[in-house]
GROMACS .gro file of C-alpha atoms in nm:
model
  430
    1MET     CA    1   0.113   4.451   3.348
    2ARG     CA    2  -0.002   4.783   3.197
    3GLY     CA    3   0.342   4.906   3.253
    4THR     CA    4   0.499   4.574   2.993
    5LEU     CA    5   0.175   4.636   2.766
    6PRO     CA    6   0.357   4.876   2.544
    7ILE     CA    7   0.642   4.668   2.477
    8MET     CA    8   0.482   4.302   2.405
    9VAL     CA    9   0.233   4.537   2.120
   10ALA     CA   10   0.575   4.690   1.975
   11ALA     CA   11   0.711   4.342   1.953
   12LEU     CA   12   0.368   4.235   1.748
   13ILE     CA   13   0.368   4.526   1.554
   14ALA     CA   14   0.773   4.464   1.483
   15ALA     CA   15   0.699   4.118   1.324
   16PRO     CA   16   1.052   3.980   1.147
   17THR     CA   17   1.058   4.164   0.826
   18GLN     CA   18   1.132   3.804   0.670
   19ALA     CA   19   0.806   3.753   0.668
   20GLN     CA   20   0.679   4.002   0.519
   21GLN     CA   21   0.960   4.027   0.214
   22THR     CA   22   0.863   3.829  -0.069
   23PRO     CA   23   1.003   3.500  -0.219
   24ALA     CA   24   1.055   3.455  -0.570
   25GLY     CA   25   0.791   3.321  -0.729
   26GLN     CA   26   0.524   3.333  -0.470
   27ASP     CA   27   0.261   3.646  -0.427
   28SER     CA   28   0.335   3.886  -0.228
   29LEU     CA   29  -0.045   3.983  -0.124
   30ALA     CA   30  -0.050   3.622  -0.036
   31VAL     CA   31   0.265   3.646   0.167
   32GLN     CA   32   0.128   3.972   0.347
   33LEU     CA   33  -0.178   3.806   0.438
   34ARG     CA   34  -0.012   3.487   0.666
   35ALA     CA   35   0.192   3.787   0.804
   36LEU     CA   36  -0.083   3.977   0.917
   37GLN     CA   37  -0.303   3.714   0.998
   38ARG     CA   38  -0.023   3.572   1.254
   39ARG     CA   39  -0.004   3.891   1.420
   40LEU     CA   40  -0.392   3.936   1.472
   41ASP     CA   41  -0.406   3.589   1.610
   42SER     CA   42  -0.113   3.660   1.882
   43LEU     CA   43  -0.252   3.966   1.993
   44GLU     CA   44  -0.598   3.795   2.000
   45ARG     CA   45  -0.431   3.583   2.303
   46VAL     CA   46  -0.253   3.896   2.467
   47ILE     CA   47  -0.590   4.044   2.488
   48ALA     CA   48  -0.696   3.745   2.631
   49GLN     CA   49  -0.492   3.742   2.895
   50LEU     CA   50  -0.518   4.087   3.005
   51ARG     CA   51  -0.862   4.052   3.026
   52ALA     CA   52  -0.869   3.740   3.208
   53ALA     CA   53  -0.608   3.952   3.426
   54GLU     CA   54  -0.845   4.219   3.445
   55GLN     CA   55  -0.592   4.439   3.292
   56ASP     CA   56  -0.636   4.767   3.069
   57THR     CA   57  -0.664   4.636   2.758
   58VAL     CA   58  -0.749   4.990   2.535
   59GLU     CA   59  -0.431   4.995   2.363
   60ALA     CA   60  -0.399   4.636   2.247
   61VAL     CA   61  -0.765   4.668   2.128
   62ASP     CA   62  -0.701   4.967   1.919
   63GLU     CA   63  -0.392   4.729   1.839
   64LEU     CA   64  -0.591   4.458   1.704
   65ALA     CA   65  -0.856   4.675   1.510
   66ALA     CA   66  -0.546   4.897   1.296
   67LEU     CA   67  -0.455   4.498   1.190
   68ARG     CA   68  -0.785   4.435   1.084
   69ALA     CA   69  -0.826   4.700   0.892
   70ALA     CA   70  -0.509   4.618   0.709
   71ALA     CA   71  -0.618   4.261   0.691
   72GLN     CA   72  -0.918   4.407   0.510
   73ALA     CA   73  -0.747   4.604   0.345
   74ALA     CA   74  -0.493   4.358   0.154
   75ALA     CA   75  -0.783   4.110   0.104
   76GLY     CA   76  -0.953   4.372  -0.162
   77GLU     CA   77  -0.613   4.424  -0.256
   78ARG     CA   78  -0.603   4.003  -0.349
   79ALA     CA   79  -0.968   3.950  -0.493
   80GLU     CA   80  -0.869   4.271  -0.723
   81ALA     CA   81  -0.591   4.066  -0.875
   82GLY     CA   82  -0.780   3.850  -1.027
   83PRO     CA   83  -0.778   3.462  -1.087
   84ASP     CA   84  -0.512   3.481  -1.327
   85ALA     CA   85  -0.270   3.600  -1.025
   86ASP     CA   86   0.015   3.431  -0.921
   87VAL     CA   87  -0.061   3.184  -0.653
   88PRO     CA   88   0.253   2.981  -0.429
   89GLN     CA   89   0.288   2.647  -0.515
   90THR     CA   90   0.310   2.440  -0.251
   91SER     CA   91   0.454   2.049  -0.335
   92ARG     CA   92   0.243   1.760  -0.244
   93THR     CA   93   0.451   1.510  -0.239
   94ARG     CA   94   0.496   1.423   0.139
   95ASN     CA   95   0.113   1.323   0.167
   96LEU     CA   96   0.146   1.081  -0.144
   97GLN     CA   97   0.211   0.827   0.210
   98ILE     CA   98  -0.141   0.845   0.305
   99LEU     CA   99  -0.158   0.642  -0.050
  100ASN     CA  100   0.025   0.344   0.135
  101PRO     CA  101  -0.182   0.065   0.219
  102GLU     CA  102  -0.200  -0.038   0.637
  103ILE     CA  103   0.063  -0.357   0.628
  104SER     CA  104   0.124  -0.592   0.894
  105VAL     CA  105   0.253  -0.929   0.946
  106THR     CA  106   0.126  -1.185   1.173
  107GLY     CA  107   0.329  -1.522   1.308
  108ASP     CA  108   0.241  -1.817   1.409
  109PHE     CA  109   0.428  -2.071   1.560
  110VAL     CA  110   0.242  -2.411   1.768
  111GLY     CA  111   0.468  -2.725   1.921
  112THR     CA  112   0.285  -3.040   2.025
  113PHE     CA  113   0.355  -3.333   2.206
  114THR     CA  114   0.071  -3.665   2.206
  115ALA     CA  115   0.101  -3.925   2.392
  116PRO     CA  116  -0.114  -4.175   2.166
  117GLN     CA  117  -0.299  -4.445   2.355
  118GLY     CA  118  -0.081  -4.717   2.277
  119GLU     CA  119   0.185  -4.577   2.037
  120SER     CA  120   0.489  -4.397   2.073
  121ASN     CA  121   0.501  -4.028   2.117
  122ASN     CA  122   0.469  -3.712   1.891
  123VAL     CA  123   0.654  -3.406   1.938
  124SER     CA  124   0.633  -3.166   1.684
  125ALA     CA  125   0.721  -2.824   1.677
  126THR     CA  126   0.587  -2.597   1.340
  127PRO     CA  127   0.585  -2.176   1.244
  128ARG     CA  128   0.196  -2.313   1.148
  129GLU     CA  129   0.145  -1.927   0.932
  130PHE     CA  130   0.277  -1.631   0.824
  131GLU     CA  131   0.034  -1.355   0.756
  132PHE     CA  132   0.040  -1.049   0.572
  133SER     CA  133  -0.242  -0.792   0.511
  134PHE     CA  134  -0.335  -0.536   0.343
  135GLN     CA  135  -0.576  -0.289   0.417
  136SER     CA  136  -0.712  -0.002   0.250
  137ALA     CA  137  -0.947   0.298   0.195
  138LEU     CA  138  -0.983   0.249  -0.220
  139ASP     CA  139  -1.225   0.609  -0.185
  140PRO     CA  140  -1.466   0.782   0.029
  141TYR     CA  141  -1.739   0.453  -0.080
  142THR     CA  142  -1.506   0.160  -0.073
  143ARG     CA  143  -1.310  -0.025   0.172
  144THR     CA  144  -1.023  -0.325   0.074
  145LYS     CA  145  -0.882  -0.598   0.290
  146ILE     CA  146  -0.605  -0.876   0.185
  147TYR     CA  147  -0.439  -1.141   0.331
  148ILE     CA  148  -0.137  -1.336   0.212
  149THR     CA  149  -0.042  -1.650   0.364
  150HIS     CA  150   0.247  -1.924   0.413
  151GLU     CA  151   0.115  -2.236   0.565
  152GLN     CA  152   0.285  -2.490   0.666
  153ASP     CA  153   0.138  -2.863   0.663
  154PHE     CA  154  -0.014  -2.871   1.094
  155GLU     CA  155  -0.214  -3.146   1.262
  156ILE     CA  156  -0.233  -3.294   1.570
  157ALA     CA  157  -0.195  -3.689   1.558
  158GLY     CA  158  -0.505  -3.854   1.648
  159PHE     CA  159  -0.701  -3.667   1.494
  160PRO     CA  160  -0.967  -3.876   1.231
  161GLU     CA  161  -0.943  -3.767   0.859
  162GLU     CA  162  -1.147  -3.857   0.597
  163GLU     CA  163  -1.032  -3.975   0.307
  164GLY     CA  164  -0.834  -3.760   0.031
  165GLU     CA  165  -0.977  -3.445   0.246
  166GLU     CA  166  -0.581  -3.390   0.378
  167GLU     CA  167  -0.499  -3.047   0.271
  168GLU     CA  168  -0.131  -2.980   0.134
  169HIS     CA  169  -0.026  -2.651   0.255
  170GLY     CA  170   0.323  -2.507   0.097
  171GLY     CA  171   0.396  -2.208  -0.058
  172PHE     CA  172   0.214  -1.848  -0.067
  173GLU     CA  173  -0.186  -1.842  -0.122
  174ILE     CA  174  -0.419  -1.583  -0.071
  175GLU     CA  175  -0.645  -1.600   0.227
  176GLU     CA  176  -0.894  -1.326   0.147
  177GLY     CA  177  -0.912  -1.106  -0.124
  178TYR     CA  178  -1.224  -0.832  -0.094
  179MET     CA  179  -1.332  -0.495  -0.157
  180TYR     CA  180  -1.698  -0.404   0.050
  181TRP     CA  181  -1.865  -0.057   0.049
  182VAL     CA  182  -1.941   0.145   0.327
  183GLY     CA  183  -2.230   0.413   0.329
  184LEU     CA  184  -2.480   0.273   0.123
  185PRO     CA  185  -2.836   0.364   0.081
  186GLY     CA  186  -3.014   0.178   0.365
  187ASN     CA  187  -2.753   0.131   0.514
  188LEU     CA  188  -2.699  -0.209   0.305
  189GLY     CA  189  -2.347  -0.412   0.321
  190LEU     CA  190  -2.171  -0.546  -0.010
  191LYS     CA  191  -1.846  -0.685  -0.042
  192LEU     CA  192  -1.717  -0.871  -0.347
  193GLY     CA  193  -1.375  -1.101  -0.381
  194LYS     CA  194  -1.286  -1.378  -0.186
  195PHE     CA  195  -1.348  -1.400   0.185
  196ARG     CA  196  -1.418  -1.548   0.479
  197GLN     CA  197  -1.824  -1.655   0.433
  198GLU     CA  198  -2.091  -1.566   0.769
  199ILE     CA  199  -2.085  -1.896   0.880
  200GLY     CA  200  -2.140  -1.970   1.253
  201LEU     CA  201  -1.940  -1.757   1.530
  202TYR     CA  202  -1.550  -1.863   1.427
  203ASN     CA  203  -1.533  -1.890   1.037
  204ARG     CA  204  -1.481  -1.513   1.019
  205TRP     CA  205  -1.201  -1.476   1.225
  206HIS     CA  206  -0.835  -1.627   1.115
  207THR     CA  207  -0.647  -1.917   1.238
  208HIS     CA  208  -0.416  -1.727   1.457
  209ALA     CA  209  -0.719  -1.500   1.648
  210LEU     CA  210  -0.907  -1.820   1.785
  211PHE     CA  211  -0.946  -1.863   2.141
  212GLU     CA  212  -0.838  -2.235   2.100
  213VAL     CA  213  -0.459  -2.334   1.890
  214GLU     CA  214  -0.715  -2.512   1.640
  215ARG     CA  215  -1.058  -2.496   1.475
  216PRO     CA  216  -1.346  -2.673   1.683
  217LEU     CA  217  -1.387  -3.091   1.530
  218ALA     CA  218  -1.732  -3.021   1.346
  219ALA     CA  219  -1.562  -2.721   1.216
  220MET     CA  220  -1.295  -2.883   1.050
  221THR     CA  221  -1.461  -3.191   0.946
  222PHE     CA  222  -1.724  -2.978   0.757
  223LEU     CA  223  -1.582  -2.683   0.660
  224GLY     CA  224  -1.209  -2.791   0.634
  225GLU     CA  225  -0.881  -2.746   0.786
  226ASP     CA  226  -0.900  -2.356   0.720
  227GLY     CA  227  -1.299  -2.291   0.738
  228LEU     CA  228  -1.547  -2.214   0.434
  229ILE     CA  229  -1.354  -1.941   0.214
  230GLN     CA  230  -1.433  -1.895  -0.098
  231ALA     CA  231  -1.446  -1.584  -0.396
  232GLY     CA  232  -1.827  -1.448  -0.429
  233ALA     CA  233  -2.054  -1.167  -0.342
  234ALA     CA  234  -2.209  -1.097   0.012
  235ILE     CA  235  -2.496  -0.871   0.058
  236THR     CA  236  -2.596  -0.774   0.423
  237LEU     CA  237  -2.956  -0.661   0.430
  238PRO     CA  238  -3.058  -0.346   0.647
  239SER     CA  239  -3.062  -0.424   1.034
  240LEU     CA  240  -3.393  -0.470   1.159
  241THR     CA  241  -3.484  -0.404   1.578
  242LEU     CA  242  -3.778  -0.595   1.714
  243GLY     CA  243  -3.845  -0.535   2.066
  244PRO     CA  244  -3.520  -0.594   2.222
  245ALA     CA  245  -3.361  -0.740   1.961
  246THR     CA  246  -3.211  -0.634   1.610
  247GLN     CA  247  -3.250  -0.920   1.333
  248THR     CA  248  -2.946  -0.890   1.024
  249ALA     CA  249  -2.976  -1.074   0.754
  250THR     CA  250  -2.633  -1.225   0.521
  251VAL     CA  251  -2.682  -1.336   0.177
  252GLU     CA  252  -2.399  -1.449   0.001
  253VAL     CA  253  -2.353  -1.614  -0.343
  254ALA     CA  254  -1.989  -1.840  -0.425
  255LEU     CA  255  -1.756  -2.065  -0.638
  256GLY     CA  256  -1.820  -2.384  -0.467
  257ASP     CA  257  -1.406  -2.425  -0.419
  258ASN     CA  258  -1.382  -2.591  -0.112
  259GLU     CA  259  -1.263  -2.964  -0.059
  260ALA     CA  260  -1.467  -3.105   0.265
  261LEU     CA  261  -1.824  -2.901   0.204
  262PHE     CA  262  -1.802  -2.885  -0.211
  263GLU     CA  263  -1.540  -3.118  -0.316
  264ASN     CA  264  -1.374  -2.864  -0.524
  265SER     CA  265  -1.700  -2.862  -0.737
  266ASN     CA  266  -1.687  -2.550  -0.912
  267GLU     CA  267  -2.056  -2.472  -0.895
  268MET     CA  268  -2.229  -2.184  -0.782
  269THR     CA  269  -2.347  -2.235  -0.383
  270TYR     CA  270  -2.557  -2.021  -0.190
  271LEU     CA  271  -2.560  -1.896   0.186
  272GLY     CA  272  -2.824  -1.798   0.389
  273ARG     CA  273  -2.764  -1.646   0.721
  274LEU     CA  274  -3.016  -1.478   1.012
  275GLN     CA  275  -2.863  -1.371   1.306
  276SER     CA  276  -3.076  -1.170   1.600
  277PHE     CA  277  -2.866  -0.943   1.858
  278TRP     CA  278  -3.050  -0.924   2.254
  279ASP     CA  279  -2.911  -0.630   2.431
  280LEU     CA  280  -2.929  -0.773   2.763
  281GLY     CA  281  -2.848  -0.461   2.975
  282PRO     CA  282  -2.501  -0.190   2.947
  283SER     CA  283  -2.265  -0.522   3.071
  284SER     CA  284  -2.459  -0.774   2.850
  285TYR     CA  285  -2.574  -0.948   2.575
  286LEU     CA  286  -2.747  -1.258   2.379
  287GLN     CA  287  -2.691  -1.313   1.991
  288PHE     CA  288  -2.852  -1.679   1.822
  289GLY     CA  289  -2.761  -1.750   1.420
  290ALA     CA  290  -2.868  -1.999   1.198
  291THR     CA  291  -2.692  -2.048   0.893
  292GLY     CA  292  -2.820  -2.240   0.556
  293VAL     CA  293  -2.547  -2.360   0.261
  294TYR     CA  294  -2.652  -2.544  -0.026
  295GLY     CA  295  -2.452  -2.651  -0.334
  296GLN     CA  296  -2.327  -2.875  -0.585
  297ASN     CA  297  -2.044  -3.151  -0.469
  298ASP     CA  298  -1.804  -3.260  -0.770
  299GLU     CA  299  -2.072  -3.478  -0.921
  300GLU     CA  300  -2.366  -3.328  -1.112
  301PHE     CA  301  -2.698  -3.286  -1.028
  302LEU     CA  302  -2.585  -3.388  -0.647
  303THR     CA  303  -2.570  -3.169  -0.382
  304SER     CA  304  -2.462  -3.087  -0.040
  305ARG     CA  305  -2.651  -2.931   0.273
  306LEU     CA  306  -2.513  -2.791   0.568
  307LEU     CA  307  -2.749  -2.637   0.868
  308ALA     CA  308  -2.577  -2.503   1.203
  309VAL     CA  309  -2.740  -2.274   1.441
  310ASP     CA  310  -2.545  -2.112   1.693
  311PHE     CA  311  -2.542  -1.893   2.071
  312SER     CA  312  -2.306  -1.610   2.232
  313TYR     CA  313  -2.326  -1.433   2.587
  314ARG     CA  314  -2.076  -1.201   2.672
  315TRP     CA  315  -2.032  -1.044   3.005
  316THR     CA  316  -1.849  -0.692   3.007
  317PRO     CA  317  -1.803  -0.464   3.279
  318ALA     CA  318  -1.866  -0.153   3.189
  319GLY     CA  319  -1.549   0.043   3.204
  320ARG     CA  320  -1.395  -0.299   3.328
  321ALA     CA  321  -1.371  -0.454   2.953
  322LEU     CA  322  -0.987  -0.443   2.970
  323TYR     CA  323  -0.970  -0.690   3.301
  324ARG     CA  324  -1.293  -0.841   3.257
  325ASP     CA  325  -1.446  -1.002   3.016
  326PHE     CA  326  -1.678  -1.369   3.010
  327GLN     CA  327  -1.775  -1.531   2.742
  328LEU     CA  328  -2.047  -1.835   2.592
  329LYS     CA  329  -2.061  -2.001   2.264
  330GLY     CA  330  -2.161  -2.287   2.115
  331GLU     CA  331  -2.230  -2.396   1.802
  332TRP     CA  332  -2.406  -2.732   1.602
  333TYR     CA  333  -2.398  -2.863   1.251
  334PHE     CA  334  -2.554  -3.058   1.099
  335VAL     CA  335  -2.453  -3.192   0.732
  336GLU     CA  336  -2.611  -3.398   0.458
  337LYS     CA  337  -2.403  -3.527   0.105
  338ASP     CA  338  -2.523  -3.648  -0.186
  339PHE     CA  339  -2.279  -3.929  -0.334
  340GLU     CA  340  -2.404  -4.141  -0.604
  341LEU     CA  341  -2.632  -4.402  -0.483
  342THR     CA  342  -2.547  -4.299  -0.084
  343GLU     CA  343  -2.659  -4.029   0.207
  344GLU     CA  344  -2.430  -3.966   0.418
  345THR     CA  345  -2.490  -3.737   0.666
  346GLY     CA  346  -2.297  -3.588   0.958
  347ASN     CA  347  -2.401  -3.393   1.280
  348GLY     CA  348  -2.128  -3.216   1.564
  349ALA     CA  349  -2.079  -2.968   1.792
  350TYR     CA  350  -1.881  -2.724   2.086
  351LEU     CA  351  -1.946  -2.551   2.357
  352GLN     CA  352  -1.668  -2.311   2.436
  353ALA     CA  353  -1.630  -2.086   2.802
  354ASN     CA  354  -1.349  -1.811   2.813
  355PHE     CA  355  -1.277  -1.588   3.141
  356ARG     CA  356  -1.052  -1.297   3.111
  357ALA     CA  357  -0.925  -1.294   3.462
  358SER     CA  358  -0.715  -0.976   3.453
  359ARG     CA  359  -0.555  -0.752   3.174
  360ARG     CA  360  -0.314  -1.051   3.051
  361TRP     CA  361  -0.427  -1.351   3.163
  362ILE     CA  362  -0.741  -1.556   3.012
  363LEU     CA  363  -0.865  -1.881   3.117
  364GLY     CA  364  -1.065  -2.092   2.866
  365VAL     CA  365  -1.212  -2.449   2.794
  366ARG     CA  366  -1.376  -2.601   2.522
  367GLY     CA  367  -1.638  -2.940   2.515
  368ASP     CA  368  -1.631  -3.095   2.140
  369TYR     CA  369  -1.862  -3.344   1.984
  370LEU     CA  370  -1.816  -3.514   1.670
  371ASN     CA  371  -2.054  -3.789   1.501
  372GLY     CA  372  -1.873  -3.800   1.123
  373PHE     CA  373  -1.990  -3.886   0.813
  374GLY     CA  374  -2.067  -4.313   0.771
  375ASN     CA  375  -1.937  -4.570   1.034
  376GLU     CA  376  -1.637  -4.361   1.186
  377PRO     CA  377  -1.699  -4.342   1.581
  378LYS     CA  378  -1.848  -4.083   1.738
  379ILE     CA  379  -1.593  -3.855   1.925
  380PHE     CA  380  -1.569  -3.603   2.205
  381GLN     CA  381  -1.275  -3.335   2.317
  382LEU     CA  382  -1.182  -3.170   2.586
  383ALA     CA  383  -0.971  -2.862   2.532
  384PRO     CA  384  -0.858  -2.636   2.870
  385SER     CA  385  -0.577  -2.362   2.777
  386ILE     CA  386  -0.445  -2.066   2.949
  387SER     CA  387  -0.316  -1.756   2.727
  388TRP     CA  388  -0.057  -1.495   2.844
  389TRP     CA  389  -0.109  -1.143   2.706
  390GLN     CA  390   0.225  -1.037   2.687
  391SER     CA  391   0.152  -0.694   2.480
  392GLU     CA  392  -0.111  -0.561   2.238
  393TRP     CA  393   0.144  -0.699   1.955
  394VAL     CA  394   0.248  -1.093   2.117
  395ARG     CA  395   0.052  -1.329   2.286
  396LEU     CA  396   0.083  -1.655   2.416
  397ARG     CA  397  -0.089  -2.008   2.522
  398LEU     CA  398  -0.075  -2.349   2.675
  399GLN     CA  399  -0.338  -2.631   2.554
  400TYR     CA  400  -0.398  -2.954   2.669
  401ASN     CA  401  -0.644  -3.164   2.454
  402MET     CA  402  -0.792  -3.540   2.569
  403LEU     CA  403  -0.964  -3.631   2.264
  404LYS     CA  404  -1.185  -3.979   2.325
  405PRO     CA  405  -1.278  -4.198   2.067
  406GLN     CA  406  -1.671  -4.361   2.121
  407GLY     CA  407  -1.497  -4.755   2.210
  408GLY     CA  408  -1.166  -4.657   2.355
  409GLY     CA  409  -0.853  -4.555   2.257
  410GLY     CA  410  -0.772  -4.143   2.248
  411ASN     CA  411  -0.495  -3.934   2.235
  412HIS     CA  412  -0.356  -3.641   2.538
  413THR     CA  413  -0.177  -3.362   2.393
  414VAL     CA  414  -0.001  -3.054   2.523
  415LEU     CA  415   0.012  -2.751   2.245
  416PHE     CA  416   0.206  -2.422   2.318
  417GLN     CA  417   0.093  -2.171   2.062
  418ALA     CA  418   0.303  -1.846   2.047
  419VAL     CA  419   0.144  -1.533   1.828
  420TRP     CA  420   0.298  -1.210   1.743
  421ALA     CA  421   0.185  -0.916   1.514
  422VAL     CA  422   0.436  -0.670   1.318
  423GLY     CA  423   0.261  -0.340   1.204
  424PRO     CA  424  -0.110  -0.202   1.280
  425HIS     CA  425  -0.346  -0.520   1.212
  426LYS     CA  426  -0.343  -0.731   1.553
  427HIS     CA  427  -0.523  -1.021   1.579
  428GLU     CA  428  -0.911  -0.931   1.394
  429THR     CA  429  -1.234  -1.074   1.587
  430TYR     CA  430  -1.596  -1.116   1.423
   0.00000   0.00000   0.00000
């Protein structure tokens, strides 16, 4: 090793003369500094190797000291040149790509086979939704998310609909488009634009990310098929820790643009949510929430009021989250709507369990209860499902719905769902 030291040092000293030549239009001192820095780095690596092998490093250390002196001398000449000296210009064109947003597309295809009691079978196949997602950091303080969707009409035969409640889909529309601030004093959260509001457990979730093919009966009846999505502003207050629980409060003000709850009143609506998070240990947690919504419907001075309470329990063994996971969720809604001479009330609930049996297989079941407005019969539904994640970007699901109105009748429906994602945005949950 000692015999090779002079050769290694000579090779380092005899650095390519091209690196020391001054390209046209560039500062020769800057080029010289870069060449010296490369040689310094190389010598330091050689010395580290020699010391690790307990070899003589005297010659290499002397050469390193000489190079450092040369670098300091060159740096001094650079300083004497002053700020008006020519500075090499580097193109930043390739860095412009960092200004582009993350662009993704999600597809959601659903096929159904329904056997209504006393009626002929019904078969459908629908590319229910294509969602285009744009996400980006606007600056160090703000982010944006924009979701543009193209939806097709989709319904399960036998599901009861209120008069005038049917939603028509077709063409492109902005499902969400908002900006939000990060790093505000006191950990405040601020959001502005059109967004899914913080009500219950699933309203924030996009339809393709749900644990079942469709939303619970109560949510679709009282909030609409797509959920409560309105334009306005939201503020999340700083979290407060009391004992083993962390409390979070959210206040939202939006323009009433929901057909099911406010009948497109275009009046101000108000939402308040209180959430309590309990960390039960390294593998499980419990969460409780309560949400109140208030706003005018399409008739002046007539209001709609909604109260929702929810809970969520999750167990995920430490270090095994990809292979084992159990979630139990439940929610109850109570709604009052004033009309000209009457006041209608409705309520409903669901209980949902979800178990990850392996990295790819997930078993789930949901039970629904609905006591809608007016004299509609109470409805019960059981919806077991099995999901297979082919990969992080492709999910297939098979589901069975058994719907039973009080007093007889009912439907049996088999549903098949395929969801796929292109790009960095996958199946976002909240």
